Short mmCIF file of C-alpha atoms in Angstrom, two decimals:
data_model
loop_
_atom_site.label_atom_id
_atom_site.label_comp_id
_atom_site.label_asym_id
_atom_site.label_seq_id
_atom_site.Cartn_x
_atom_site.Cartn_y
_atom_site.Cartn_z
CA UNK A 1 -13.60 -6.79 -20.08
CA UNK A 2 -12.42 -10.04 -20.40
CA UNK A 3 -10.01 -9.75 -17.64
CA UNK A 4 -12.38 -8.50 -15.28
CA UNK A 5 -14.28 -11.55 -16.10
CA UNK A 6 -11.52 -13.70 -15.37
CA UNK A 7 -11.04 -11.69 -12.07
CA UNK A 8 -14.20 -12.35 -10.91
CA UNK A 9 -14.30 -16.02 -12.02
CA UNK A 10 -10.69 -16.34 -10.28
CA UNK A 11 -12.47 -14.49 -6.86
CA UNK A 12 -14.73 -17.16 -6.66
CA UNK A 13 -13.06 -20.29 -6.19
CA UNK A 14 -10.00 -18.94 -3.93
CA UNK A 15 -12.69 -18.34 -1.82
CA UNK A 16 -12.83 -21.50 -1.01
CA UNK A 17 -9.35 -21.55 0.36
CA UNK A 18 -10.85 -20.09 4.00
CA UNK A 19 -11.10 -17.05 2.39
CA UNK A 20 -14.83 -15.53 3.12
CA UNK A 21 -13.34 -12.13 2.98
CA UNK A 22 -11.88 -12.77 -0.67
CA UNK A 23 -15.48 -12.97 -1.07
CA UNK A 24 -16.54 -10.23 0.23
CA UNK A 25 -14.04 -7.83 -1.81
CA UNK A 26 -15.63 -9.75 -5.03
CA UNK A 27 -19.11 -9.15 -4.34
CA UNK A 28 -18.41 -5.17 -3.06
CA UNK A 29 -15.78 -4.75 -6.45
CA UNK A 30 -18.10 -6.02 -9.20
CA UNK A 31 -21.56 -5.69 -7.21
CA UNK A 32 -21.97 -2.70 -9.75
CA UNK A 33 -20.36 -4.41 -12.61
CA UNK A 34 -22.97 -7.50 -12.75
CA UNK A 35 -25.75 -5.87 -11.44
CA UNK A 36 -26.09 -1.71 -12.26
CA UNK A 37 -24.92 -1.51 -15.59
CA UNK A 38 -26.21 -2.33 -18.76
CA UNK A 39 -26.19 -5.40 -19.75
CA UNK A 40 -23.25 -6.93 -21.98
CA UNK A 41 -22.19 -10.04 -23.13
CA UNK A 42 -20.97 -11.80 -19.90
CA UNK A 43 -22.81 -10.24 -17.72
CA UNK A 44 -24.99 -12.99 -16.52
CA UNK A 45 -21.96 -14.95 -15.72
CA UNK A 46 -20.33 -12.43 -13.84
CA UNK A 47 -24.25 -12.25 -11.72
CA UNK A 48 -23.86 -15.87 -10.83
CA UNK A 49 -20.40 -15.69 -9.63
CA UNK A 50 -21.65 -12.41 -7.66
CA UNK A 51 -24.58 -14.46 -6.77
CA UNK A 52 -22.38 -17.37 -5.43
CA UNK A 53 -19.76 -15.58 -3.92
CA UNK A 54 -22.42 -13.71 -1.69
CA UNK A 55 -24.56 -16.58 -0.28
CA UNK A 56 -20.84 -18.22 0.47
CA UNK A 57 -20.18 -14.99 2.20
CA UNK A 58 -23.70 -15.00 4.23
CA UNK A 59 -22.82 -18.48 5.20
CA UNK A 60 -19.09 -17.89 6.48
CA UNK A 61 -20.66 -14.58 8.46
CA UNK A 62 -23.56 -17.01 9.99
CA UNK A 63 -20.54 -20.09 10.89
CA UNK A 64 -18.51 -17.25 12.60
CA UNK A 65 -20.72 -15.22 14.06
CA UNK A 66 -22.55 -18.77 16.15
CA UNK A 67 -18.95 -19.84 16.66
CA UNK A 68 -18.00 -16.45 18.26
CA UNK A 69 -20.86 -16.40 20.63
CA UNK A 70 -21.12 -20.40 21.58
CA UNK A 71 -16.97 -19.23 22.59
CA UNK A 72 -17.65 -15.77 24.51
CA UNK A 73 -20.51 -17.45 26.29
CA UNK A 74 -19.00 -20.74 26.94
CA UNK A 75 -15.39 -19.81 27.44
CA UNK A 76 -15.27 -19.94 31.44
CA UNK A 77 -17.12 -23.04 31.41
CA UNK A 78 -14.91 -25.16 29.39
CA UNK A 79 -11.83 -24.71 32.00
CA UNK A 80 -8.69 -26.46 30.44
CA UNK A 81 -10.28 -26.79 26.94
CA UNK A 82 -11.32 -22.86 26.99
CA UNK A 83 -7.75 -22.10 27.93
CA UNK A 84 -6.06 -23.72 25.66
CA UNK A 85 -7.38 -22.22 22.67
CA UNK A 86 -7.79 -19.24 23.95
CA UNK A 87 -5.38 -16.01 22.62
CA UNK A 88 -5.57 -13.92 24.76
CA UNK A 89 -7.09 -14.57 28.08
CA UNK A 90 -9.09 -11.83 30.24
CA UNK A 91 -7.81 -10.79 33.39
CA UNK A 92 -10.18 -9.97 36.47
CA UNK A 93 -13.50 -11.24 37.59
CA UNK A 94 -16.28 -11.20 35.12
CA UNK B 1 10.31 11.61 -4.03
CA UNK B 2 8.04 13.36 -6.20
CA UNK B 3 8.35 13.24 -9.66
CA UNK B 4 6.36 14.23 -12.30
CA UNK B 5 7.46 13.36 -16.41
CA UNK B 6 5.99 14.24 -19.47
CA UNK B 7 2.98 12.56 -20.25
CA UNK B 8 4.29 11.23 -23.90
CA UNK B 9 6.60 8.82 -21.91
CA UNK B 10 4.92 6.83 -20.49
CA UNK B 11 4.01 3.88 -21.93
CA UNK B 12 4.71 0.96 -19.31
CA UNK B 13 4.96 -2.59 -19.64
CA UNK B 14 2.79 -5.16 -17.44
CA UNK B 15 5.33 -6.76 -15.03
CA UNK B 16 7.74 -7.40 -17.33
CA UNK B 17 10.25 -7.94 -14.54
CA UNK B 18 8.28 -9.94 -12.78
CA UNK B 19 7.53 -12.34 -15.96
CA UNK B 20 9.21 -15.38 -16.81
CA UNK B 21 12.52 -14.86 -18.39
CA UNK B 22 11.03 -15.95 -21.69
CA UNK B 23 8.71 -13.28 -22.13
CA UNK B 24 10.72 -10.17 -20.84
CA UNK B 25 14.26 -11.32 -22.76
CA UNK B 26 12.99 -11.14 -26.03
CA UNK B 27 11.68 -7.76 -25.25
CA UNK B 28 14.84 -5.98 -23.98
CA UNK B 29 16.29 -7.48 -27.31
CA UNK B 30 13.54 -6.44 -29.47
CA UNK B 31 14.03 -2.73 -27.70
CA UNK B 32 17.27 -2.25 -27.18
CA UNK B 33 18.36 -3.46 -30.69
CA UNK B 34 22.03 -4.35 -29.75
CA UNK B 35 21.71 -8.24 -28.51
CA UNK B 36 25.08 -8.06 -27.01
CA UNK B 37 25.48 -5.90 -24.94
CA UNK B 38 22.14 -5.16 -24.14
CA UNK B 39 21.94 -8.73 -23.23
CA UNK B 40 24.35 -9.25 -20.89
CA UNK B 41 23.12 -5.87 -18.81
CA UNK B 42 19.70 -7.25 -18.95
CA UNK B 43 20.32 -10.41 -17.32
CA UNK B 44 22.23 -8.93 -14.63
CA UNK B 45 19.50 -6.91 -13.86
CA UNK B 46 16.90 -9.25 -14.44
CA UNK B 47 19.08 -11.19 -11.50
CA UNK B 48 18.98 -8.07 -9.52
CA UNK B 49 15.37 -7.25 -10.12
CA UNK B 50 14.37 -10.70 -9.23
CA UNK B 51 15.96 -10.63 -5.93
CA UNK B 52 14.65 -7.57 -5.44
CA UNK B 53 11.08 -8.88 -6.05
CA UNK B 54 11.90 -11.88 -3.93
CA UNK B 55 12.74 -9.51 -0.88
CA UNK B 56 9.67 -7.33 -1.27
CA UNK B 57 7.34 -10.32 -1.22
CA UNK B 58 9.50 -12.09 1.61
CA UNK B 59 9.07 -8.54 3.50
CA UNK B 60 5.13 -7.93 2.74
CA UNK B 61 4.35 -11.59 4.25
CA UNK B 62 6.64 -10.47 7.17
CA UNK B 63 4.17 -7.57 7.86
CA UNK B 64 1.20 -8.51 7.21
CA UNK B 65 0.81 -11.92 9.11
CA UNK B 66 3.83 -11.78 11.58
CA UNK B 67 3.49 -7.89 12.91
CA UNK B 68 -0.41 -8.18 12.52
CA UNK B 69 -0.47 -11.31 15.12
CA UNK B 70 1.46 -9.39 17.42
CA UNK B 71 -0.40 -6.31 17.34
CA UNK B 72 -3.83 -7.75 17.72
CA UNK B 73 -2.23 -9.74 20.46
CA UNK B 74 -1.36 -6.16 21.80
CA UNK B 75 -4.83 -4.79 21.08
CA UNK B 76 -6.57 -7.82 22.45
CA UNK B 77 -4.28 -7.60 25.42
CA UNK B 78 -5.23 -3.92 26.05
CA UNK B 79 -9.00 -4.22 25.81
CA UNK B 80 -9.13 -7.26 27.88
CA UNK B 81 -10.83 -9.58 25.52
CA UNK B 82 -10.61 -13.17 25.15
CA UNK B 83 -9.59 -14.40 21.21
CA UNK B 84 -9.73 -18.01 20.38
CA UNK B 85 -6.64 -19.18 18.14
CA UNK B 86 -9.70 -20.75 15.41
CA UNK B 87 -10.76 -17.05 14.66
CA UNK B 88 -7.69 -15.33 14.71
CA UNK B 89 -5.77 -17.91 12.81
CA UNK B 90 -8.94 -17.21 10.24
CA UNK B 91 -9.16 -13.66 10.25
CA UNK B 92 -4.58 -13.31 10.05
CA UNK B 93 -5.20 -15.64 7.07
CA UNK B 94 -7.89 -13.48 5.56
CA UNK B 95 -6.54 -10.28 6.12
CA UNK B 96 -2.90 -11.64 4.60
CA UNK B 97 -3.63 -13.16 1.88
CA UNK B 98 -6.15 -11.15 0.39
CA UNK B 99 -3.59 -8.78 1.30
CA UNK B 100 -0.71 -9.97 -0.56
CA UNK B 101 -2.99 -10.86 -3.53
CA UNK B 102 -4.07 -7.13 -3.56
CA UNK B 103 -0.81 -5.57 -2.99
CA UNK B 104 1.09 -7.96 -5.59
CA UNK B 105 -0.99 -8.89 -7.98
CA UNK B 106 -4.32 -7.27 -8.56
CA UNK B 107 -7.21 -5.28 -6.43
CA UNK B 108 -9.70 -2.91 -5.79
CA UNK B 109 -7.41 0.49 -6.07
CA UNK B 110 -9.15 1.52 -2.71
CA UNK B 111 -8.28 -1.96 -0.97
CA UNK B 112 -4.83 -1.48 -2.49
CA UNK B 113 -4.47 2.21 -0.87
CA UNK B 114 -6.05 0.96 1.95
CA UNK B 115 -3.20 -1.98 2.44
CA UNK B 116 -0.56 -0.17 2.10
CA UNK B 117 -1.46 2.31 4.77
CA UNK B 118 -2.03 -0.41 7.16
CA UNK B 119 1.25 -2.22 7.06
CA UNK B 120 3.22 1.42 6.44
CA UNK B 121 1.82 1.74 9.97
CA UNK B 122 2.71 -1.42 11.03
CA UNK B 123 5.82 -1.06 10.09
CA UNK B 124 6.17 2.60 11.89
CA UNK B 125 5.24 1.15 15.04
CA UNK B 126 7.91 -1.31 14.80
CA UNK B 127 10.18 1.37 14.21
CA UNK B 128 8.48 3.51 17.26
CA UNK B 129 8.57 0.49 19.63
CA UNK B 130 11.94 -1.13 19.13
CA UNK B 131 14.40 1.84 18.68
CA UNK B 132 15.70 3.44 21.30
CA UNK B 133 14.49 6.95 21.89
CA UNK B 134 16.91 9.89 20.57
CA UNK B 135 18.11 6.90 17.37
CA UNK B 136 14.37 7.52 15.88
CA UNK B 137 14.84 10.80 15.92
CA UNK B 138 18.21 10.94 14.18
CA UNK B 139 17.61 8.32 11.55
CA UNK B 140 14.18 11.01 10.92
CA UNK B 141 16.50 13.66 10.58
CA UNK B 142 19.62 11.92 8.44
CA UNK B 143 17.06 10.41 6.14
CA UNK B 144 15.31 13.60 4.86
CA UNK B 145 18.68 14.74 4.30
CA UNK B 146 19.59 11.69 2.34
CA UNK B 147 16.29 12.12 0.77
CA UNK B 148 17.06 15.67 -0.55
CA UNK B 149 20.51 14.92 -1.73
CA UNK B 150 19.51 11.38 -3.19
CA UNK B 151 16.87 12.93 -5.01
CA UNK B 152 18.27 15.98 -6.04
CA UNK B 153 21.95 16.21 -6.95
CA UNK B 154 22.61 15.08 -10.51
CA UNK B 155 24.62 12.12 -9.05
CA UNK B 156 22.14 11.31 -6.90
CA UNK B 157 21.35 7.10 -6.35
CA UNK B 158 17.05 7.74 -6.87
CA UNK B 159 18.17 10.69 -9.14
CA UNK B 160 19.63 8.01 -11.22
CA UNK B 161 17.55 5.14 -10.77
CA UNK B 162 14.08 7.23 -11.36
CA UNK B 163 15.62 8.41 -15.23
CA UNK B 164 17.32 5.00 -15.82
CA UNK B 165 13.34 3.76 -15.36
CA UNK B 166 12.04 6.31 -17.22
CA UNK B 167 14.45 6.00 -20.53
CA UNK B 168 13.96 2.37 -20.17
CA UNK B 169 10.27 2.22 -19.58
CA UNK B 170 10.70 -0.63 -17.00
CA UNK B 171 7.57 -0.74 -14.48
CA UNK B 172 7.78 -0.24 -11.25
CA UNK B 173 7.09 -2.57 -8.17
CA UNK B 174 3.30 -2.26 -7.10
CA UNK B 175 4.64 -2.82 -3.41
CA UNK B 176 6.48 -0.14 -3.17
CA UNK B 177 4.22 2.77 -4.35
CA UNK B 178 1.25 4.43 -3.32
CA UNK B 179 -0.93 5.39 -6.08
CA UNK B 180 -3.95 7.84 -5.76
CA UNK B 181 -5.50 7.35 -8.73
CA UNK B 182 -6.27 4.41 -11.44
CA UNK B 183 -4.41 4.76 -14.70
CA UNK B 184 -6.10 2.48 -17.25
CA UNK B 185 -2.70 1.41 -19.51
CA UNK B 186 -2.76 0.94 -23.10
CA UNK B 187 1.18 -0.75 -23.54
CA UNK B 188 2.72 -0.54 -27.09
CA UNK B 189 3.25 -3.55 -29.48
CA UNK B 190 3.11 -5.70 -26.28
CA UNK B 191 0.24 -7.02 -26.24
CA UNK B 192 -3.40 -6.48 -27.74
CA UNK B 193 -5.61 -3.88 -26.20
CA UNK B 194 -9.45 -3.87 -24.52
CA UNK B 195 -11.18 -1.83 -26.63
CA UNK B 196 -14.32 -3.27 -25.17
CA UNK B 197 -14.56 -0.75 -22.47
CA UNK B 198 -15.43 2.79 -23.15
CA UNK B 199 -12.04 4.58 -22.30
CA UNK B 200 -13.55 7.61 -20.52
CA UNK B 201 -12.85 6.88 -17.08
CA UNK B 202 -12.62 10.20 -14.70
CA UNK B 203 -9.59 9.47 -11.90
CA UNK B 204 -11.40 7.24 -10.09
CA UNK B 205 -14.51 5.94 -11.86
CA UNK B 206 -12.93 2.43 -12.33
CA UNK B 207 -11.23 0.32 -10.05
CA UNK B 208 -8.85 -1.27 -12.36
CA UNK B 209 -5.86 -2.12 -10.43
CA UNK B 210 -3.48 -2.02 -13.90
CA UNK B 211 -1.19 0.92 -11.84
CA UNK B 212 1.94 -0.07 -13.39
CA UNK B 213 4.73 3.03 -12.98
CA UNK B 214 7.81 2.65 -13.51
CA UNK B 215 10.42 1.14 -11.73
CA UNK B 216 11.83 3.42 -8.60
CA UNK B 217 13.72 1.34 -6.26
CA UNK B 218 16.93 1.24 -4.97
CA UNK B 219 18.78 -2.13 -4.72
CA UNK B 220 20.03 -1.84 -1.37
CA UNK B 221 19.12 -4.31 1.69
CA UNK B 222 17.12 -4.61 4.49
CA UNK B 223 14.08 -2.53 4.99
CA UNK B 224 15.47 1.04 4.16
CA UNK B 225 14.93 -0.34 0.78
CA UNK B 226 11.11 0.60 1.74
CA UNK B 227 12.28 4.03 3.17
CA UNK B 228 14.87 4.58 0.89
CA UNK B 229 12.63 5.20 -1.32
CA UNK B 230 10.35 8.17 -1.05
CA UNK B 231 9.22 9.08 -4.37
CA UNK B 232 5.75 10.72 -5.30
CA UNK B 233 5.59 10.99 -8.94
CA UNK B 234 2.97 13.04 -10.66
CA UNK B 235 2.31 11.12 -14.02
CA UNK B 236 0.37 12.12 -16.80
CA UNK B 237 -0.29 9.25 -18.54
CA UNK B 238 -1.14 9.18 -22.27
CA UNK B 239 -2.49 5.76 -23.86
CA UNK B 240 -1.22 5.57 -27.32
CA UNK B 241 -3.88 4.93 -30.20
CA UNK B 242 -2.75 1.43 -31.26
CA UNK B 243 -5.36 1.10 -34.03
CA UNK B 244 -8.84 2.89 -33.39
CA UNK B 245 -8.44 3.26 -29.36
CA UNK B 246 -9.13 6.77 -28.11
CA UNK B 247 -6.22 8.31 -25.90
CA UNK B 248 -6.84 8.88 -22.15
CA UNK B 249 -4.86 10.73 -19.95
CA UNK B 250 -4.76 10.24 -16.24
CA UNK B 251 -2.83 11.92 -13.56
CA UNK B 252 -2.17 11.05 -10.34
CA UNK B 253 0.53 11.03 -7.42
CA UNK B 254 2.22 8.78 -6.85
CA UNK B 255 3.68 8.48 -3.23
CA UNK B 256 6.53 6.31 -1.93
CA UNK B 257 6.11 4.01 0.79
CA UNK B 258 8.92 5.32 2.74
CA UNK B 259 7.28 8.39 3.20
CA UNK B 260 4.43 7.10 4.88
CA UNK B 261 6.21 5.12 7.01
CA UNK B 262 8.68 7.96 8.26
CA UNK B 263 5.78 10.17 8.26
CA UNK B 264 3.59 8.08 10.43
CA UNK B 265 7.16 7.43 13.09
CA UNK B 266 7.17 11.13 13.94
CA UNK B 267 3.47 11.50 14.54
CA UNK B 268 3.82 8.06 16.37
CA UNK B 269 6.50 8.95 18.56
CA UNK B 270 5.00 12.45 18.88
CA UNK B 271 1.97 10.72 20.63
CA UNK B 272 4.23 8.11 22.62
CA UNK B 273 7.01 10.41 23.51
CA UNK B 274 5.58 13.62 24.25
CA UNK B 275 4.90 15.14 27.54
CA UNK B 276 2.22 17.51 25.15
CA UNK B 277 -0.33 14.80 24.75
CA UNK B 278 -2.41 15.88 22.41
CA UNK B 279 -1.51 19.08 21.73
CA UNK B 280 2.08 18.00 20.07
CA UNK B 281 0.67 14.94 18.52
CA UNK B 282 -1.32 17.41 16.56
CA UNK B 283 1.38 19.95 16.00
CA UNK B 284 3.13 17.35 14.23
CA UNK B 285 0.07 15.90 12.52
CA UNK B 286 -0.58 19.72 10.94
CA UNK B 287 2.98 19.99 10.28
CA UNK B 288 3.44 17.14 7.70
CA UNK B 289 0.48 17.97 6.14
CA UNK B 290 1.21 21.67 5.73
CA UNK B 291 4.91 19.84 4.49
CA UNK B 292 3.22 17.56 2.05
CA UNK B 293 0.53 20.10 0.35
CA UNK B 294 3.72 22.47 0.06
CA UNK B 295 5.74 19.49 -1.51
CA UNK B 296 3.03 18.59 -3.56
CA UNK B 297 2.66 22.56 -5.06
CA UNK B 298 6.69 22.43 -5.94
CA UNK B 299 5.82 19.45 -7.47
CA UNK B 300 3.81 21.22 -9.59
CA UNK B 301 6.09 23.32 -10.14
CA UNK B 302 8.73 21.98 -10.93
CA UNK B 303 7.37 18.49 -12.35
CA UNK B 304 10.25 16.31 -11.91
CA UNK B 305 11.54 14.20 -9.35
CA UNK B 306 11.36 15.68 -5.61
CA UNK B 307 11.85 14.25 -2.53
CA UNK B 308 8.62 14.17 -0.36
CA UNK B 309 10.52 13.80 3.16
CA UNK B 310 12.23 16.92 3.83
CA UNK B 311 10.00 19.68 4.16
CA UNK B 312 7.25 17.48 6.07
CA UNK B 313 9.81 16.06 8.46
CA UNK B 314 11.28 19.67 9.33
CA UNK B 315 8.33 20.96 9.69
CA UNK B 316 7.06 17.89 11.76
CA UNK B 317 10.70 17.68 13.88
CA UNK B 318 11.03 21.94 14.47
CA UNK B 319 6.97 21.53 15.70
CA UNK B 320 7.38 18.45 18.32
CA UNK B 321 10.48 20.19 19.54
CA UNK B 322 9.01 23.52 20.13
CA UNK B 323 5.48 22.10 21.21
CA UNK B 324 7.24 19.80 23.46
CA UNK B 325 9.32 22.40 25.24
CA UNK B 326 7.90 25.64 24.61
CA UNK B 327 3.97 25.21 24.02
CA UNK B 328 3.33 23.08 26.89
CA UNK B 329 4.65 24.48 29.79
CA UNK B 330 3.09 27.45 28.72
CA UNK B 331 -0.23 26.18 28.50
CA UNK B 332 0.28 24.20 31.71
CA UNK B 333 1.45 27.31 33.33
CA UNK B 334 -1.83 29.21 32.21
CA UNK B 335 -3.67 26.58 32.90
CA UNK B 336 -2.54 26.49 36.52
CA UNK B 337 -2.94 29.81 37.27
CA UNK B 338 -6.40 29.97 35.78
CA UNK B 339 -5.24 32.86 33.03
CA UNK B 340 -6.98 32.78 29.94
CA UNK B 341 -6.01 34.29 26.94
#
């Protein structure tokens, strides 16, 4: 138990390396742990790191998801700029 | 390979190769009982196993941020969609290093299984797109034969290497294996045991990642190491009752790496290669399954170590060949004439 405790704790911060999908595996892997089972002794620590780790999720999905659109939308207009950090590039005529 | 080993033997150490020096010397000392020459083997495999584990992680970073940037670039390429460097550097970086974290160290057993099929793929369709076209089909058909020998004759290098493990209780390397189920491991006298949680799991009620097998590799270089190695082990696993715990068993197969990846280059090149389309890609598909359920019954069997290649890739090879060339035109040649049978 303890180590699953010290997973979860250790999930949380190396989020914080750019790592919203480290995140997301720690909310889906102990969403049942913190929240459906009965309760036992760390339990409420294990919610708040759940707790955390999810609303730093919901933020990373919001930053990417504006970032992703402002980009597709915006792309052609930003010539040089768009180009250059730009992957791959579309061929043809929108 | 397939193995499968009594379930008394089992009882596995947590990465004791992959420990500081401090911690795993001591051990092979306190086991083996005879410091001197026990010693001396044990550091030169400790060396060994080291570089060993240096390779594997070198090789796992390889695939999962080098080949996945160049086959998104391919995918993005395909589907004609523009990717800014920003997300992609973000979503590489996620998908690595949560990757390497779950692979090496500790995961979700799903996300682990999961992993490991993704960059076995990757890794097929490097083999699919850079050899040339009749070499993949020879190194499928010499390497199920090495397989069978390897794993087979008394002599045999994996032969060798899988009872070595075994008699010395020495895990195994989580990158290498493909586990289907969680074993939750009590070790002996090593170190002190959760008896928090209520040891009753079914196969896969709990997604403890604590898979540790034993060690199955063969030290050889490059990345046959990966195919070399084809075992699927069958393990029962019994948790000793180090004061008050209750035993568990767990079984599960265990599959080699290699065979995935040799498994997924003949249905690759089945689709790429084939005239068939479809029709072969599925032939072969079929075929390795039918090879694999059939492996996996003389595993049961026989319960020791079997290679998982042979059957599967026969089967696969003797159905792409006679799809290719007999099936097809056949169909086409109904199909032309409008003749249904």
């Amino acid at each position: 138990m303890e180590r699953r405790f010290v997973l979860c704790s250790g999930c949380s911060p190396g989020g914080f390396a750019l790592l919203p999908f480290l995140w997301l595996v720690n909310v889906v892997w102990f969403f049942q742990e913190a929240f459906l089972k009965p309760p036992f002794t760390e339990q409420l620590q294990i919610r708040k790191y759940v707790r955390w780790s999810a609303v730093g999720l919901l933020l990373w999905i919001a930053a990417l998801t504006t970032w992703i659109t402002v980009y597709q939308t915006f792309r052609p207009e930003w010539g040089a700029v768009g180009d250059y950090i730009s992957f791959t590039i579309p061929l043809g005529i929108p | 390979m397939i193995s499968s080993d009594s379930e008394e033997e089992l009882y596995t150490e947590r990465t004791a190769l992959m420990s500081a020096s401090s911690s795993t010397m001591p051990s092979y000392q306190e086991r083996d009982g005879m410091p001197g020459a026990a010693n001396v083997r044990t550091n030169r495999s400790f060396h060994v196993f080291q570089f060993i584990h240096g390779w594997l992680i070198l090789s796992s970073l390889l695939l999962l941020f080098l080949f996945t940037y160049i086959y998104l670039g391919e995918v993005f390429k395909t589907y004609n969609v523009a990717m800014d460097y920003p997300t992609l550097i973000l979503i590489i970086w996620n998908f690595g290093a949560v990757g390497m974290v779950c692979i090496h160290w500790k995961g979700p057993l799903q996300l682990q299984q999961a992993y490991l099929i993704m960059i076995s793929a990757l890794m097929a369709l490097v083999f699919i797109k850079y050899l040339p076209e009749w070499s993949a089909w020879v190194i499928l058909g010499a390497i199920s034969i090495y397989d069978l020998i390897a794993v087979l004759c008394p002599k045999g290098p994996l032969r060798m290497l899988v009872e070595t493990a075994q008699e010395r209780n020495e895990p195994i390397f989580p990158a290498l294996i493909y586990s289907s189920t969680m074993v939750w491991l009590v070790t002996m006298a090593k170190r002190s045991v959760d008896t928090e949680e209520p040891l009753n799991y079914t196969c896969n009620a709990d997604n403890y990642p604590d898979v540790e097998i034993e060690a199955n590799h063969h030290p050889t270089e490059g990345l046959e190491n990966v195919a070399d190695l084809p075992p699927t082990q069958i393990q029962g696993v019994r948790q000793s009752a180090a004061g008050g715990e209750e035993l568990e068993e767990e079984k599960g197969v265990k599959l080699g790496l290699g065979d995935f990846i040799f498994y997924s280059v003949l249905v690759g090149k089945a689709a790429a290669g084939a005239s068939g389309d479809w029709n072969t890609t599925l032939a072969c598909f079929i075929a390795i399954l039918i090879g694999l359920c059939l492996t996996l019954l003389l595993l049961a069997v026989f319960k020791k170590a079997l290679p998982a290649l042979p059957i599967s890739i026969t089967f696969g090879l003797v159905f792409y060949f006679s799809t290719d060339n007999l099936v097809r035109p056949f169909m086409d040649t109904l199909a032309f004439h409008q003749f249904y049978i």
